[in-house]
Every structure is written in C-alpha cells, then in structure tokens.
Short mmCIF file of C-alpha atoms and ligand atoms in Angstrom, two decimals:
data_model
loop_
_atom_site.label_atom_id
_atom_site.label_comp_id
_atom_site.label_asym_id
_atom_site.label_seq_id
_atom_site.Cartn_x
_atom_site.Cartn_y
_atom_site.Cartn_z
CA UNK A 1 25.89 -35.40 59.86
CA UNK A 2 26.39 -35.04 56.13
CA UNK A 3 26.34 -38.43 54.56
CA UNK A 4 27.38 -39.37 51.00
CA UNK A 5 23.70 -39.98 50.37
CA UNK A 6 22.72 -36.44 51.44
CA UNK A 7 25.47 -34.96 49.25
CA UNK A 8 24.10 -36.91 46.28
CA UNK A 9 20.57 -35.59 46.93
CA UNK A 10 21.86 -32.03 47.28
CA UNK A 11 23.82 -32.33 44.03
CA UNK A 12 20.74 -33.74 42.31
CA UNK A 13 18.62 -30.86 43.56
CA UNK A 14 21.18 -28.29 42.43
CA UNK A 15 21.39 -29.95 39.03
CA UNK A 16 17.61 -30.16 38.59
CA UNK A 17 17.23 -26.57 39.77
CA UNK A 18 19.94 -25.54 37.36
CA UNK A 19 18.23 -27.31 34.50
CA UNK A 20 14.88 -25.72 35.32
CA UNK A 21 16.56 -22.33 35.62
CA UNK A 22 18.46 -22.70 32.36
CA UNK A 23 15.28 -23.90 30.63
CA UNK A 24 13.55 -20.80 32.01
CA UNK A 25 16.36 -18.53 30.85
CA UNK A 26 16.39 -20.17 27.42
CA UNK A 27 12.66 -19.69 27.16
CA UNK A 28 12.68 -16.13 28.42
CA UNK A 29 15.43 -15.28 25.92
CA UNK A 30 13.06 -16.04 23.09
CA UNK A 31 11.04 -13.17 21.73
CA UNK A 32 7.29 -13.62 22.23
CA UNK A 33 4.31 -12.91 20.04
CA UNK A 34 1.09 -13.34 21.97
CA UNK A 35 -1.97 -13.97 19.84
CA UNK A 36 -5.51 -13.63 21.11
CA UNK A 37 -8.04 -14.19 18.33
CA UNK A 38 -10.67 -12.33 20.36
CA UNK A 39 -8.63 -9.11 20.45
CA UNK A 40 -9.79 -7.61 17.17
CA UNK A 41 -8.75 -4.31 15.62
CA UNK A 42 -11.13 -4.24 12.69
CA UNK A 43 -11.99 -5.85 9.37
CA UNK A 44 -9.19 -5.86 6.84
CA UNK A 45 -10.55 -4.10 3.78
CA UNK A 46 -9.61 -5.84 0.56
CA UNK A 47 -8.74 -2.38 -0.81
CA UNK A 48 -5.59 -2.35 1.35
CA UNK A 49 -3.84 -4.22 -1.45
CA UNK A 50 -4.30 -1.63 -4.16
CA UNK A 51 -2.03 -0.12 -6.75
CA UNK A 52 -1.81 2.87 -9.06
CA UNK A 53 -1.43 3.46 -12.79
CA UNK A 54 -0.43 6.95 -13.85
CA UNK A 55 0.36 8.33 -17.27
CA UNK A 56 3.97 8.84 -16.20
CA UNK A 57 7.22 7.56 -17.72
CA UNK A 58 6.72 3.98 -18.90
CA UNK A 59 3.90 2.97 -16.59
CA UNK A 60 1.23 2.97 -19.31
CA UNK A 61 3.12 3.24 -22.61
CA UNK A 62 5.86 0.59 -22.60
CA UNK A 63 4.52 -0.86 -19.36
CA UNK A 64 1.01 -2.24 -19.32
CA UNK A 65 0.40 -1.15 -22.92
CA UNK A 66 2.73 -1.34 -25.90
CA UNK A 67 1.23 -1.23 -29.36
CA UNK A 68 3.18 -3.12 -31.99
CA UNK A 69 5.18 -5.22 -29.53
CA UNK A 70 5.38 -8.96 -30.15
CA UNK A 71 4.64 -9.34 -26.44
CA UNK A 72 1.30 -7.53 -26.79
CA UNK A 73 -2.09 -8.68 -27.98
CA UNK A 74 -4.08 -7.02 -30.76
CA UNK A 75 -5.27 -4.35 -28.29
CA UNK A 76 -1.75 -3.36 -27.32
CA UNK A 77 -1.89 -5.01 -23.89
CA UNK A 78 1.49 -6.46 -22.83
CA UNK A 79 0.58 -10.04 -21.99
CA UNK A 80 3.73 -10.87 -20.02
CA UNK A 81 3.06 -7.85 -17.81
CA UNK A 82 -0.61 -8.69 -17.47
CA UNK A 83 0.28 -12.16 -16.17
CA UNK A 84 2.55 -10.69 -13.50
CA UNK A 85 -0.06 -8.07 -12.62
CA UNK A 86 -2.78 -10.71 -12.26
CA UNK A 87 -0.60 -12.76 -9.95
CA UNK A 88 -0.14 -9.74 -7.70
CA UNK A 89 -3.87 -9.83 -6.79
CA UNK A 90 -4.29 -6.06 -6.94
CA UNK A 91 -7.65 -5.31 -5.36
CA UNK A 92 -8.14 -1.70 -6.49
CA UNK A 93 -6.22 0.42 -9.01
CA UNK A 94 -6.12 4.19 -9.05
CA UNK A 95 -5.98 5.93 -12.45
CA UNK A 96 -4.87 8.15 -14.32
CA UNK A 97 -2.78 10.19 -11.83
CA UNK A 98 -1.12 11.55 -9.80
CA UNK A 99 0.23 14.91 -10.84
CA UNK A 100 -0.75 14.01 -14.41
CA UNK A 101 -4.46 14.21 -13.66
CA UNK A 102 -4.38 17.87 -12.68
CA UNK A 103 -4.11 18.86 -16.34
CA UNK A 104 -5.81 15.82 -17.88
CA UNK A 105 -9.02 16.20 -19.80
CA UNK A 106 -10.65 12.79 -19.98
CA UNK A 107 -12.50 13.51 -23.24
CA UNK A 108 -9.10 13.55 -25.01
CA UNK A 109 -8.78 9.84 -24.26
CA UNK A 110 -12.00 8.40 -25.70
CA UNK A 111 -13.31 7.60 -29.17
CA UNK A 112 -11.40 6.38 -32.23
CA UNK A 113 -7.71 6.27 -31.29
CA UNK A 114 -6.47 7.95 -34.44
CA UNK A 115 -8.70 10.94 -33.83
CA UNK A 116 -7.55 11.57 -30.28
CA UNK A 117 -5.48 14.74 -29.81
CA UNK A 118 -1.85 14.39 -28.70
CA UNK A 119 -1.09 16.83 -25.86
CA UNK A 120 1.94 18.27 -24.12
CA UNK A 121 2.13 16.49 -20.79
CA UNK A 122 3.36 19.11 -18.37
CA UNK A 123 3.66 17.20 -15.09
CA UNK A 124 6.27 14.72 -16.29
CA UNK A 125 7.28 16.24 -19.64
CA UNK A 126 6.16 13.78 -22.27
CA UNK A 127 3.98 13.74 -25.31
CA UNK A 128 0.64 12.27 -24.26
CA UNK A 129 -0.79 10.49 -27.30
CA UNK A 130 -4.05 9.66 -25.53
CA UNK A 131 -4.14 6.27 -27.23
CA UNK A 132 -4.84 4.78 -23.82
CA UNK A 133 -7.76 6.32 -21.94
CA UNK A 134 -10.90 5.58 -19.95
CA UNK A 135 -12.24 2.68 -22.00
CA UNK A 136 -8.85 1.01 -22.34
CA UNK A 137 -8.24 1.31 -18.59
CA UNK A 138 -11.62 -0.13 -17.63
CA UNK A 139 -10.97 -3.00 -19.98
CA UNK A 140 -7.52 -3.55 -18.50
CA UNK A 141 -8.91 -3.40 -14.96
CA UNK A 142 -11.37 -6.16 -15.81
CA UNK A 143 -8.63 -8.31 -17.23
CA UNK A 144 -6.43 -7.86 -14.18
CA UNK A 145 -9.43 -8.40 -11.90
CA UNK A 146 -9.13 -5.13 -10.04
CA UNK A 147 -11.61 -2.46 -8.96
CA UNK A 148 -10.99 0.71 -11.00
CA UNK A 149 -10.62 3.92 -8.98
CA UNK A 150 -10.65 7.22 -10.88
CA UNK A 151 -9.16 10.53 -9.93
CA UNK A 152 -10.74 13.70 -11.35
CA UNK A 153 -8.95 16.84 -12.43
CA UNK A 154 -9.41 19.46 -9.70
CA UNK A 155 -6.52 21.55 -11.04
CA UNK A 156 -7.22 22.83 -14.56
CA UNK A 157 -10.44 20.82 -14.81
CA UNK A 158 -13.93 22.04 -14.01
CA UNK A 159 -16.57 20.55 -11.75
CA UNK A 160 -18.75 20.14 -14.84
CA UNK A 161 -16.05 18.07 -16.54
CA UNK A 162 -15.90 15.84 -13.45
CA UNK A 163 -19.67 15.37 -13.54
CA UNK A 164 -19.57 14.46 -17.22
CA UNK A 165 -16.94 11.81 -16.60
CA UNK A 166 -19.15 10.21 -13.93
CA UNK A 167 -22.04 10.34 -16.39
CA UNK A 168 -19.94 8.70 -19.13
CA UNK A 169 -18.93 5.90 -16.76
CA UNK A 170 -21.95 5.29 -14.58
CA UNK A 171 -25.19 6.33 -16.29
CA UNK A 172 -26.89 3.60 -18.29
CA UNK A 173 -28.28 5.72 -21.09
CA UNK A 174 -30.16 8.88 -22.01
CA UNK A 175 -27.92 11.88 -21.43
CA UNK A 176 -25.23 12.88 -23.90
CA UNK A 177 -22.14 11.36 -22.24
CA UNK A 178 -23.84 8.06 -21.38
CA UNK A 179 -24.90 7.82 -25.02
CA UNK A 180 -21.38 8.72 -26.13
CA UNK A 181 -20.03 5.73 -24.19
CA UNK A 182 -22.56 3.52 -25.93
CA UNK A 183 -21.61 5.00 -29.29
CA UNK A 184 -17.97 4.19 -28.49
CA UNK A 185 -18.96 0.54 -28.19
CA UNK A 186 -19.61 0.10 -24.47
CA UNK A 187 -23.31 -0.50 -23.96
CA UNK A 188 -23.23 -1.15 -20.22
CA UNK A 189 -22.19 1.45 -17.62
CA UNK A 190 -18.85 0.86 -15.92
CA UNK A 191 -20.19 1.63 -12.43
CA UNK A 192 -16.98 3.16 -11.18
CA UNK A 193 -17.46 3.30 -7.44
CA UNK A 194 -14.38 5.16 -6.17
CA UNK A 195 -13.56 8.72 -7.26
CA UNK A 196 -10.95 11.01 -5.81
CA UNK A 197 -11.48 14.74 -5.80
CA UNK A 198 -8.13 15.69 -7.29
CA UNK A 199 -4.57 14.82 -6.39
CA UNK A 200 -2.14 16.45 -3.91
CA UNK A 201 -3.94 19.76 -4.22
CA UNK A 202 -1.89 21.14 -1.31
CA UNK A 203 1.31 20.90 -3.35
CA UNK A 204 2.81 23.96 -5.07
CA UNK A 205 3.90 21.61 -7.90
CA UNK A 206 0.33 20.66 -8.68
CA UNK A 207 -1.04 22.24 -11.86
CA UNK A 208 -3.92 24.39 -10.71
CA UNK A 209 -2.79 24.16 -7.05
CA UNK A 210 -5.31 25.68 -4.64
CA UNK A 211 -5.20 26.76 -1.04
CA UNK A 212 -7.22 24.73 1.45
CA UNK A 213 -10.18 27.07 1.38
CA UNK A 214 -10.44 27.18 -2.41
CA UNK A 215 -9.89 23.44 -2.74
CA UNK A 216 -12.62 22.68 -0.20
CA UNK A 217 -15.10 24.90 -2.03
CA UNK A 218 -14.33 23.35 -5.40
CA UNK A 219 -14.31 19.79 -4.08
CA UNK A 220 -17.62 20.31 -2.27
CA UNK A 221 -19.33 21.47 -5.46
CA UNK A 222 -17.73 18.73 -7.56
CA UNK A 223 -18.91 16.18 -4.99
CA UNK A 224 -22.44 17.55 -5.25
CA UNK A 225 -22.58 17.24 -9.04
CA UNK A 226 -20.90 13.85 -9.09
CA UNK A 227 -23.25 12.39 -6.46
CA UNK A 228 -26.32 13.82 -8.14
CA UNK A 229 -25.18 11.91 -11.23
CA UNK A 230 -24.35 8.65 -9.45
CA UNK A 231 -25.55 8.55 -5.83
CA UNK A 232 -23.64 5.49 -4.65
CA UNK A 233 -20.13 6.61 -5.49
CA UNK A 234 -17.45 6.86 -2.80
CA UNK A 235 -15.50 10.10 -2.70
CA UNK A 236 -11.91 10.54 -1.62
CA UNK A 237 -10.58 13.99 -0.71
CA UNK A 238 -6.98 15.01 -1.37
CA UNK A 239 -5.44 15.21 2.09
CA UNK A 240 -1.88 16.29 2.68
CA UNK A 241 0.76 14.99 0.30
CA UNK A 242 4.13 13.99 1.71
CA UNK A 243 4.66 16.07 4.85
CA UNK A 244 7.02 18.91 4.00
CA UNK A 245 8.76 21.12 6.55
CA UNK A 246 7.58 24.32 4.90
CA UNK A 247 3.94 23.22 5.00
CA UNK A 248 1.69 22.43 7.92
CA UNK A 249 0.08 19.23 6.67
CA UNK A 250 -2.26 18.91 9.57
CA UNK A 251 -3.62 22.38 9.05
CA UNK A 252 -4.54 21.29 5.50
CA UNK A 253 -6.05 18.02 6.73
CA UNK A 254 -8.01 19.79 9.48
CA UNK A 255 -9.51 22.31 7.08
CA UNK A 256 -10.41 19.75 4.44
CA UNK A 257 -11.95 17.40 6.97
CA UNK A 258 -13.95 20.17 8.53
CA UNK A 259 -15.33 21.50 5.23
CA UNK A 260 -15.91 18.16 3.52
CA UNK A 261 -16.88 15.98 6.47
CA UNK A 262 -20.48 15.53 5.35
CA UNK A 263 -19.69 14.39 1.81
CA UNK A 264 -16.42 12.47 1.61
CA UNK A 265 -15.82 8.82 2.40
CA UNK A 266 -12.01 8.83 2.64
CA UNK A 267 -9.19 11.25 3.21
CA UNK A 268 -6.22 10.45 0.96
CA UNK A 269 -2.70 10.62 2.38
CA UNK A 270 0.58 10.05 0.55
CA UNK A 271 4.00 8.99 1.74
CA UNK A 272 7.30 8.24 0.06
CA UNK A 273 10.39 7.27 2.00
CA UNK A 274 14.03 6.80 1.13
CA UNK A 275 17.45 5.87 2.39
CA UNK A 276 19.62 8.73 1.12
CA UNK A 277 22.22 8.35 3.92
CA UNK A 278 22.40 4.60 3.45
CA UNK A 279 21.48 3.92 7.07
CA UNK A 280 19.67 0.59 7.16
CA UNK A 281 18.20 0.84 10.66
CA UNK A 282 16.86 4.34 10.12
CA UNK A 283 15.36 3.29 6.82
CA UNK A 284 13.56 0.16 8.02
CA UNK A 285 11.93 2.16 10.80
CA UNK A 286 10.22 4.60 8.37
CA UNK A 287 6.88 2.71 8.37
CA UNK A 288 6.58 3.77 12.02
CA UNK A 289 6.28 7.35 10.78
CA UNK A 290 3.36 6.35 8.56
CA UNK A 291 1.76 4.80 11.61
CA UNK A 292 2.27 8.00 13.66
CA UNK A 293 0.67 10.07 10.89
CA UNK A 294 -2.21 7.61 10.70
CA UNK A 295 -2.90 8.03 14.41
CA UNK A 296 -2.79 11.82 14.22
CA UNK A 297 -5.23 11.95 11.29
CA UNK A 298 -7.49 9.36 12.93
CA UNK A 299 -7.84 11.72 15.88
CA UNK A 300 -8.72 14.57 13.54
CA UNK A 301 -11.35 12.42 11.83
CA UNK A 302 -12.83 11.38 15.18
CA UNK A 303 -13.16 15.02 16.15
CA UNK A 304 -15.01 15.93 12.94
CA UNK A 305 -17.27 12.87 13.10
CA UNK A 306 -18.81 14.18 16.30
CA UNK A 307 -20.73 16.86 14.40
CA UNK A 308 -20.86 15.46 10.88
CA UNK A 309 -24.21 14.89 9.18
CA UNK A 310 -23.68 11.61 7.37
CA UNK A 311 -27.03 9.87 7.65
CA UNK A 312 -26.29 6.18 7.84
CA UNK A 313 -23.05 6.40 5.88
CA UNK A 314 -19.98 5.01 7.71
CA UNK A 315 -17.37 7.42 9.13
CA UNK A 316 -14.55 8.83 7.05
CA UNK A 317 -11.65 6.45 6.58
CA UNK A 318 -8.02 6.98 5.56
CA UNK A 319 -6.84 5.98 2.08
CA UNK A 320 -3.04 5.83 1.83
CA UNK A 321 -3.53 6.03 -1.91
CA UNK A 322 0.14 6.60 -2.72
CA UNK A 323 3.02 5.04 -0.78
CA UNK A 324 6.36 3.61 -1.70
CA UNK A 325 10.12 4.00 -1.62
CA UNK A 326 11.30 6.74 -3.94
CA UNK A 327 14.63 8.48 -3.53
CA UNK A 328 17.11 7.25 -6.13
CA UNK A 329 15.10 8.47 -9.12
CA UNK A 330 14.68 11.99 -7.75
CA UNK A 331 17.49 13.75 -9.60
CA UNK A 332 16.29 16.21 -12.22
CA UNK A 333 17.00 13.93 -15.16
CA UNK A 334 15.06 11.03 -13.66
CA UNK A 335 12.01 13.15 -12.87
CA UNK A 336 10.87 13.71 -16.44
CA UNK A 337 10.43 12.09 -19.81
CA UNK A 338 9.81 8.53 -20.84
CA UNK A 339 12.26 7.02 -18.32
CA UNK A 340 11.01 8.94 -15.29
CA UNK A 341 10.97 7.50 -11.75
CA UNK A 342 12.61 4.19 -12.56
CA UNK A 343 13.76 2.82 -9.20
CA UNK A 344 15.61 -0.46 -8.92
CA UNK A 345 14.64 -2.08 -5.63
CA UNK A 346 16.57 -4.30 -3.25
CA UNK A 347 15.85 -6.46 -0.20
CA UNK A 348 15.87 -3.62 2.33
CA UNK A 349 13.18 -1.90 0.23
CA UNK A 350 11.07 -5.07 0.43
CA UNK A 351 11.41 -5.00 4.23
CA UNK A 352 10.14 -1.42 4.26
CA UNK A 353 7.17 -2.30 2.04
CA UNK A 354 6.28 -5.12 4.44
CA UNK A 355 6.52 -2.59 7.25
CA UNK A 356 3.97 -0.38 5.48
CA UNK A 357 1.67 -3.33 4.92
CA UNK A 358 1.98 -4.40 8.55
CA UNK A 359 1.09 -0.84 9.58
CA UNK A 360 -2.02 -0.88 7.38
CA UNK A 361 -3.16 -4.14 8.98
CA UNK A 362 -2.47 -2.87 12.50
CA UNK A 363 -4.62 0.18 11.71
CA UNK A 364 -7.31 -1.72 9.84
CA UNK A 365 -10.07 0.06 11.76
CA UNK A 366 -9.27 3.39 10.09
CA UNK A 367 -7.11 2.59 7.03
CA UNK A 368 -9.50 1.13 4.48
CA UNK A 369 -7.56 1.68 1.29
CA UNK A 370 -3.89 1.71 0.30
CA UNK A 371 -2.32 1.97 -3.13
CA UNK A 372 1.29 1.20 -3.81
CA UNK A 373 2.58 3.76 -6.30
CA UNK A 374 2.90 2.52 -8.99
CA UNK A 375 2.27 -0.70 -10.95
CA UNK A 376 4.88 -0.98 -13.71
CA UNK A 377 8.30 0.67 -14.32
CA UNK A 378 7.53 3.86 -12.40
CA UNK A 379 8.58 3.18 -8.75
CA UNK A 380 7.04 -0.20 -9.34
CA UNK A 381 7.08 -3.91 -8.48
CA UNK A 382 7.22 -4.90 -12.17
CA UNK A 383 9.93 -3.72 -14.55
CA UNK A 384 9.98 -4.13 -18.32
CA UNK A 385 12.08 -3.62 -21.40
CA UNK A 386 11.00 -4.31 -24.96
CA UNK A 387 12.04 -7.97 -24.64
CA UNK A 388 10.54 -8.94 -21.31
CA UNK A 389 10.05 -8.12 -17.67
CA UNK A 390 11.15 -9.03 -14.16
CA UNK A 391 9.63 -8.84 -10.72
CA UNK A 392 11.31 -6.44 -8.34
CA UNK A 393 11.93 -7.37 -4.69
CA UNK A 394 8.91 -5.37 -3.51
CA UNK A 395 6.60 -7.52 -5.65
CA UNK A 396 6.91 -10.46 -3.27
CA UNK A 397 5.71 -9.04 0.07
CA UNK A 398 2.92 -7.23 -1.76
CA UNK A 399 1.81 -10.50 -3.31
CA UNK A 400 2.01 -12.40 -0.02
CA UNK A 401 -0.16 -9.84 1.74
CA UNK A 402 -2.71 -9.57 -1.07
CA UNK A 403 -3.11 -13.32 -1.26
CA UNK A 404 -3.15 -14.11 2.45
CA UNK A 405 -3.98 -11.26 4.83
CA UNK A 406 -7.77 -11.26 5.01
CA UNK A 407 -10.45 -11.30 7.67
CA UNK A 408 -9.99 -9.45 10.94
CA UNK A 409 -6.82 -7.72 12.07
CA UNK A 410 -5.62 -8.85 15.49
CA UNK A 411 -4.15 -6.80 18.28
CA UNK A 412 -0.95 -8.64 19.21
CA UNK A 413 1.46 -8.35 22.07
CA UNK A 414 5.05 -8.47 20.82
CA UNK A 415 7.97 -8.67 23.25
CA UNK A 416 11.40 -8.52 21.66
CA UNK A 417 14.61 -6.50 21.64
CA UNK A 418 14.45 -2.96 20.35
CA UNK A 419 16.79 -0.31 18.95
CA UNK A 420 16.88 3.49 18.69
CA UNK A 421 17.53 5.28 15.42
CA UNK A 422 19.51 8.45 14.85
CA UNK A 423 17.74 11.62 13.85
CA UNK A 424 17.15 11.28 10.11
CA UNK A 425 15.33 12.61 7.07
CA UNK A 426 12.34 10.48 6.16
CA UNK A 427 12.67 11.10 2.45
CA UNK A 428 14.52 13.68 0.42
CA UNK A 429 13.89 17.24 1.62
CA UNK A 430 11.25 16.23 4.08
CA UNK A 431 10.74 16.30 7.79
CA UNK A 432 13.08 14.59 10.22
CA UNK A 433 12.33 12.00 12.84
CA UNK A 434 14.02 9.92 15.48
CA UNK A 435 12.48 6.60 16.36
CA UNK A 436 13.00 5.12 19.81
CA UNK A 437 12.42 1.54 20.96
CA UNK A 438 11.86 0.19 17.48
CA UNK A 439 11.16 -3.53 17.88
CA UNK A 440 13.38 -5.74 15.75
CA UNK A 441 10.29 -7.82 15.01
CA UNK A 442 7.57 -5.96 13.14
CA UNK A 443 4.42 -8.04 13.22
CA UNK A 444 0.79 -8.08 12.10
CA UNK A 445 -1.82 -10.82 12.02
CA UNK A 446 -5.24 -11.56 10.63
CA UNK A 447 -7.80 -14.18 11.48
CA UNK A 448 -10.27 -15.41 8.89
CA UNK A 449 -12.73 -17.85 10.41
CA UNK A 450 -10.25 -20.19 12.06
CA UNK A 451 -7.34 -19.38 9.86
CA UNK A 452 -4.54 -17.33 11.36
CA UNK A 453 -2.02 -15.51 9.15
CA UNK A 454 0.96 -13.84 10.69
CA UNK A 455 3.49 -11.59 8.96
CA UNK A 456 6.79 -11.12 10.77
CA UNK A 457 9.55 -8.85 9.54
CA UNK A 458 12.88 -9.40 11.25
CA UNK A 459 14.60 -6.04 10.93
CA UNK A 460 17.77 -7.34 12.53
CA UNK A 461 20.46 -7.28 9.88
CA UNK A 462 22.74 -9.88 11.51
CA UNK A 463 20.79 -12.03 13.91
CA UNK A 464 18.03 -14.59 13.64
CA UNK A 465 15.40 -14.08 16.35
CA UNK A 466 14.13 -17.25 18.05
CA UNK A 467 10.51 -16.54 18.91
CA UNK A 468 7.62 -18.21 20.69
CA UNK A 469 4.21 -17.70 19.15
CA UNK A 470 1.77 -18.09 22.00
CA UNK A 471 -1.93 -18.54 21.47
CA UNK A 472 -3.95 -17.11 24.32
CA UNK A 473 -7.37 -18.19 23.02
CA UNK A 474 -7.52 -21.54 21.27
CA UNK A 475 -4.85 -23.98 20.14
CA UNK A 476 -2.65 -24.12 17.07
CA UNK A 477 -3.49 -27.27 15.18
CA UNK A 478 -2.36 -28.96 11.97
CA UNK A 479 0.14 -27.84 9.35
CA UNK A 480 1.28 -24.23 9.34
CA UNK A 481 2.53 -23.07 5.97
CA UNK A 482 5.63 -20.89 6.05
CA UNK A 483 6.73 -18.48 3.32
CA UNK A 484 9.89 -16.39 3.47
CA UNK A 485 11.14 -13.48 1.40
CA UNK A 486 14.86 -13.04 1.88
CA UNK A 487 18.13 -12.77 0.02
CA UNK A 488 21.88 -13.06 0.52
CA UNK A 489 22.19 -9.49 1.80
CA UNK A 490 20.11 -6.34 2.24
CA UNK A 491 21.32 -4.80 -1.02
CA UNK A 492 20.43 -7.84 -3.13
CA UNK A 493 18.02 -7.12 -5.96
CA UNK A 494 16.55 -8.75 -9.05
CA UNK A 495 17.10 -7.96 -12.70
CA UNK A 496 16.27 -9.28 -16.16
CA UNK A 497 17.03 -13.01 -16.04
CA UNK A 498 18.14 -12.84 -12.40
CA UNK A 499 15.86 -13.53 -9.42
CA UNK A 500 17.73 -13.36 -6.15
CA UNK A 501 14.99 -12.12 -3.85
CA UNK A 502 11.67 -13.94 -4.00
CA UNK A 503 9.19 -15.89 -1.91
CA UNK A 504 10.36 -19.32 -0.84
CA UNK A 505 8.00 -21.89 0.63
CA UNK A 506 9.73 -23.34 3.69
CA UNK A 507 8.91 -26.66 5.37
CA UNK A 508 5.58 -26.47 7.17
CA UNK A 509 5.40 -26.45 10.94
CA UNK A 510 3.35 -29.43 12.06
CA UNK A 511 1.63 -29.14 15.41
CA UNK A 512 -1.06 -30.96 17.34
CA UNK A 513 -3.30 -28.89 19.57
CA UNK A 514 -0.70 -26.75 21.27
CA UNK A 515 -0.63 -23.18 22.45
CA UNK A 516 2.99 -22.60 21.50
CA UNK A 517 4.97 -22.66 18.27
CA UNK A 518 8.66 -21.80 18.35
CA UNK A 519 10.24 -20.42 15.23
CA UNK A 520 13.46 -18.61 14.47
CA UNK A 521 13.06 -15.67 12.11
CA UNK A 522 16.06 -15.28 9.82
CA UNK A 523 17.98 -11.99 9.68
CA UNK A 524 16.56 -9.34 7.28
CA UNK A 525 13.57 -11.50 6.38
CA UNK A 526 9.85 -11.37 5.85
CA UNK A 527 8.04 -14.48 7.04
CA UNK A 528 4.41 -15.36 6.62
CA UNK A 529 2.98 -18.20 8.71
CA UNK A 530 -0.49 -19.53 8.07
CA UNK A 531 -2.56 -22.23 9.76
CA UNK A 532 -5.55 -22.88 11.95
CA UNK A 533 -6.41 -22.06 15.50
CA UNK A 534 -9.04 -24.16 17.18
CA UNK A 535 -11.12 -22.39 19.77
CA UNK A 536 -11.16 -24.06 23.17
O1 AHR B 1 3.65 8.67 -7.84
C1 AHR B 1 4.42 9.70 -8.35
C2 AHR B 1 3.87 11.07 -7.99
O2 AHR B 1 4.03 11.29 -6.61
C3 AHR B 1 2.41 11.30 -8.22
O3 AHR B 1 2.14 11.70 -9.51
C4 AHR B 1 2.10 12.42 -7.27
O4 AHR B 1 0.77 12.39 -6.82
C5 AHR B 1 3.10 12.24 -6.15
O5 AHR B 1 3.75 13.40 -5.83
#
C-alpha cells in the first residue's frame, strides 16, 4: 500500500537524485584541464622569448636608435623605446638580418661613425648609413639585458669574412681583428655565443641565394673556420623559410640536416601568418600549423641524430628564429623604404601570438629558441614616431610569457569543445590547410619548483568557457595570481595615446589545499594563472 509517507520518501529520492544528476551535468559541462606536474615535456629554454633587430624600415634608425632626437641619449639610443624593450624581457636578440644580412659586410659598420661608408641597401631599398653596427648593437644588447645572436652573410659574403667577424667579437687579443676591436675602444671580447649560418638561403629573393647542395658546402666550411676561431659557439643553419607551394621545404631541411648534422646546434625555421580573408577562426588556428611543422622537422632531426658524430654535444634543436603575423604590410609600397613592414596589430593578432608561444612551450623538448620578428616598428610589438611610442597588442602576451613561463613544460590533458576550419591560405601566397577539431581552449603550462604557470587562450569569439583545472599530482594551495589580456572586440588595437588592449591583473583565486580550481575564461582572451602546487 502506498502511504503518504512512502510518496514523500520517493519524492525526496527523486529530488536528491535530480540534484546529484544536475550537479554532475553542470560539472561535466565544464571544460577540463588536467595537470600532472610529473608529466614533463622538457625544460623551457629561456631563449624561447627572443626577438629580432634587422636593418629594415624603422627598426634600427627611428626605432631603437635615433640620433639627434630629444628622446635619445648622447649615443643616439631612444630611451623611451629602451624602457619598453627592457620591460619585454627579451632573452635573445638576433641581428642584423634577415634578408638584409645577405649583402651586409660587417666591416662597414665599425670604427669612427663619420668614416663608415653609406651603402645601397638592396633587400629593403634604403640607404644604409652604417652608423649603427656591431659595437652599437652589442652595447644596446647589454642595456636591454639580452643575449646577442648574430647572423653571418652567406649570400654575397665569404666564409673568411664570417671567420673575421667571429675573431673581432670573440678573440681576446693578438690577431688583426681582435686588435681592431680593441683599437675601436672595446678591450674585452664580446663572446657572442649564437651565430646563424645565413638567412633563408632557400629563398629565390635572397641575395646570393644558393641551392641546398651549395649552401650546405658553404655553411660547412664557414662553420669550420668559425669554430676554429671560437670553439664554444653555437651554430644555427638556415632551414626552410616560410613553406611555399612551389618549393619542397622538407627536401631542403632534409638535405641541410643530413650534410650539417655533425656541426650545427639548431635548424632555423621561419613562419609568418595572416588573415587576408578576414576569417577569425581560420586565423586563430594558424599556430597549429607551426606545431605540425615542428613535429615533421623533429622527426627529420631524430632520423639524422642516429648516425651523427657529435661527441658529447646535445642533439640538434629547432630555432623558430622568425615568426609573426605579417600580411597587411605586404603590398609593394609597404615592402620597401623607410616605412617598410609597418603592421598595426589588434586583439586577434595577440591571440595568435599567444598560440605560437603556447606551441613553443608544448614542444619545449625540441624548440629551444624562438624570435619574434621584429622588435620595433617593423612587424613589431613596439611602435614609434618622432614624439613617442606605444605598445602594440602583441607586446602583452609576449611580456607575460617572458616574465612567467619558466621551468619545465607540462604535458596537459585538455577536454573542451572544438571547431573545424575551412580550407584556407596560411599567409599570403603560401600553402593551404584545413584544421579539424581545433580546441577552443589553447593551453600550455610550466612548473618551476612548486610554482605552476598556466596560459589559456580562449579562442571562442562569443562565449566564456567555464573550466575546471584539476591537479592530478599535488594540491593547489594559496593565492593564484590571474592576468588577462583582452579588449572590447577582436579588432581592437592600440595607438599613440590610446591603450585598449593590455594586461589586466584580475582578483587572485584563493584556495586551500584543493585539487580543483574552477575558472571561466572570457571570450577572445589570454589568461595567465600562477600559483603553487604542493606535492602530496
Ligand atoms: O622579418 C622580415 C623578413 O622576413 C626577413 O628579413 C626575412 O628573413 C624574412 O623573409
């Protein structure tokens, strides 16, 4: 017999069951990021947060260096720019090119400034005054607290000229070029550790372009002379530049790796992406293509390492020593002269840059160097005029990563909704791709002693994504700092006197020994969360 009492119990059970079920549904609707601090990918190299200074447009002249400006010191260094550069924490800076270096003769840029020869600059069509050269760059690098990384001329330059540059920079005294440095006022050697053997030598646009066989031969001999001069230097070979449909980039990479596997320390790869069709979801998935290329080249390196004779030197790593967004300033008139390659960035560009940085962290076992191209004015995070400067949107994620992502990269498990892209061009005139199952949340994490740092990009343009961060080894404990880069909409950008997109410090998340933190990531945002994990 069904009594009133039994009905009440049944209703109670249904209600409780319903509550449990709805709690379960609510929980399972959240995205999940599972963090296990014991699942390590590799050490994050500090050189992942590098940049690049090329004699191009207003990167050097009118950018970091402007003689006669009231904003500059007595050496011509723009102090407002230097402050912004310092605050970016650039770990390593490549110099002096780029395409420029393939017809650059370093001896033009040393000695008394008024006696240096002005030259026609053929890569980007300017007059190169040579008033800024090796000594000025090394000095600048010290002031910005970065490791200088030089690129030698493998186009119109000779292997002897490369050797002499190493001698000028790294030999204490005795031979002619070491003594010349001393005579120029620099008694101590610069000890430049990183040297690249040319730039984009696979490209038909490169002055002195070579085929893979000729480049390998020249690079091998240059490497020999350079190492005989300074045995501890690290050498970076010019791998394939942006993948182009007419070229077979992997054939170039395979040949170079095979021929140079005993002598090089890194293979350089370059990548520029764009959004020419104005398709947000295609665009924000482009860092996945960089990750695919990384995996392909890693396999090629692994194959060559099986038979390489490297003594006790580590294996070859990948240096993404040029990457960025570059598609607006590609028209003929913006490709040359003193205003070349001036891109004005917006929030969606900042999301893409964070995607690149996440990809570098997730591949920290093989990617040991990355250089955003470039530092000031030329496809750059800092933009100047003769009265001041402003920080572009892409400055902020770069700064967050450089300041916070250190230690060991973690292998995360991310469960969230995904989307498929259309077939699209990656940049202008380049290969096409279609990306399937792109997660709306793009995530990377590092652990430094007990400190966990997580970077989460929410690619969803409209929706916030409520997410559970779940620690599988150890407990979250204490205050977790939260930083967000966002803006009113994906096209929002900064300008002189106007900062719309920047890093905002949000209220901290306070937890006490728990294995779960719930957080809702705002639409089109970059969020960095930082705090400690206590091991059980
Ligand atoms: O960064 C701009 C240019 O892009 C570099 O000079 C060249 O290496 C690449 O093609």
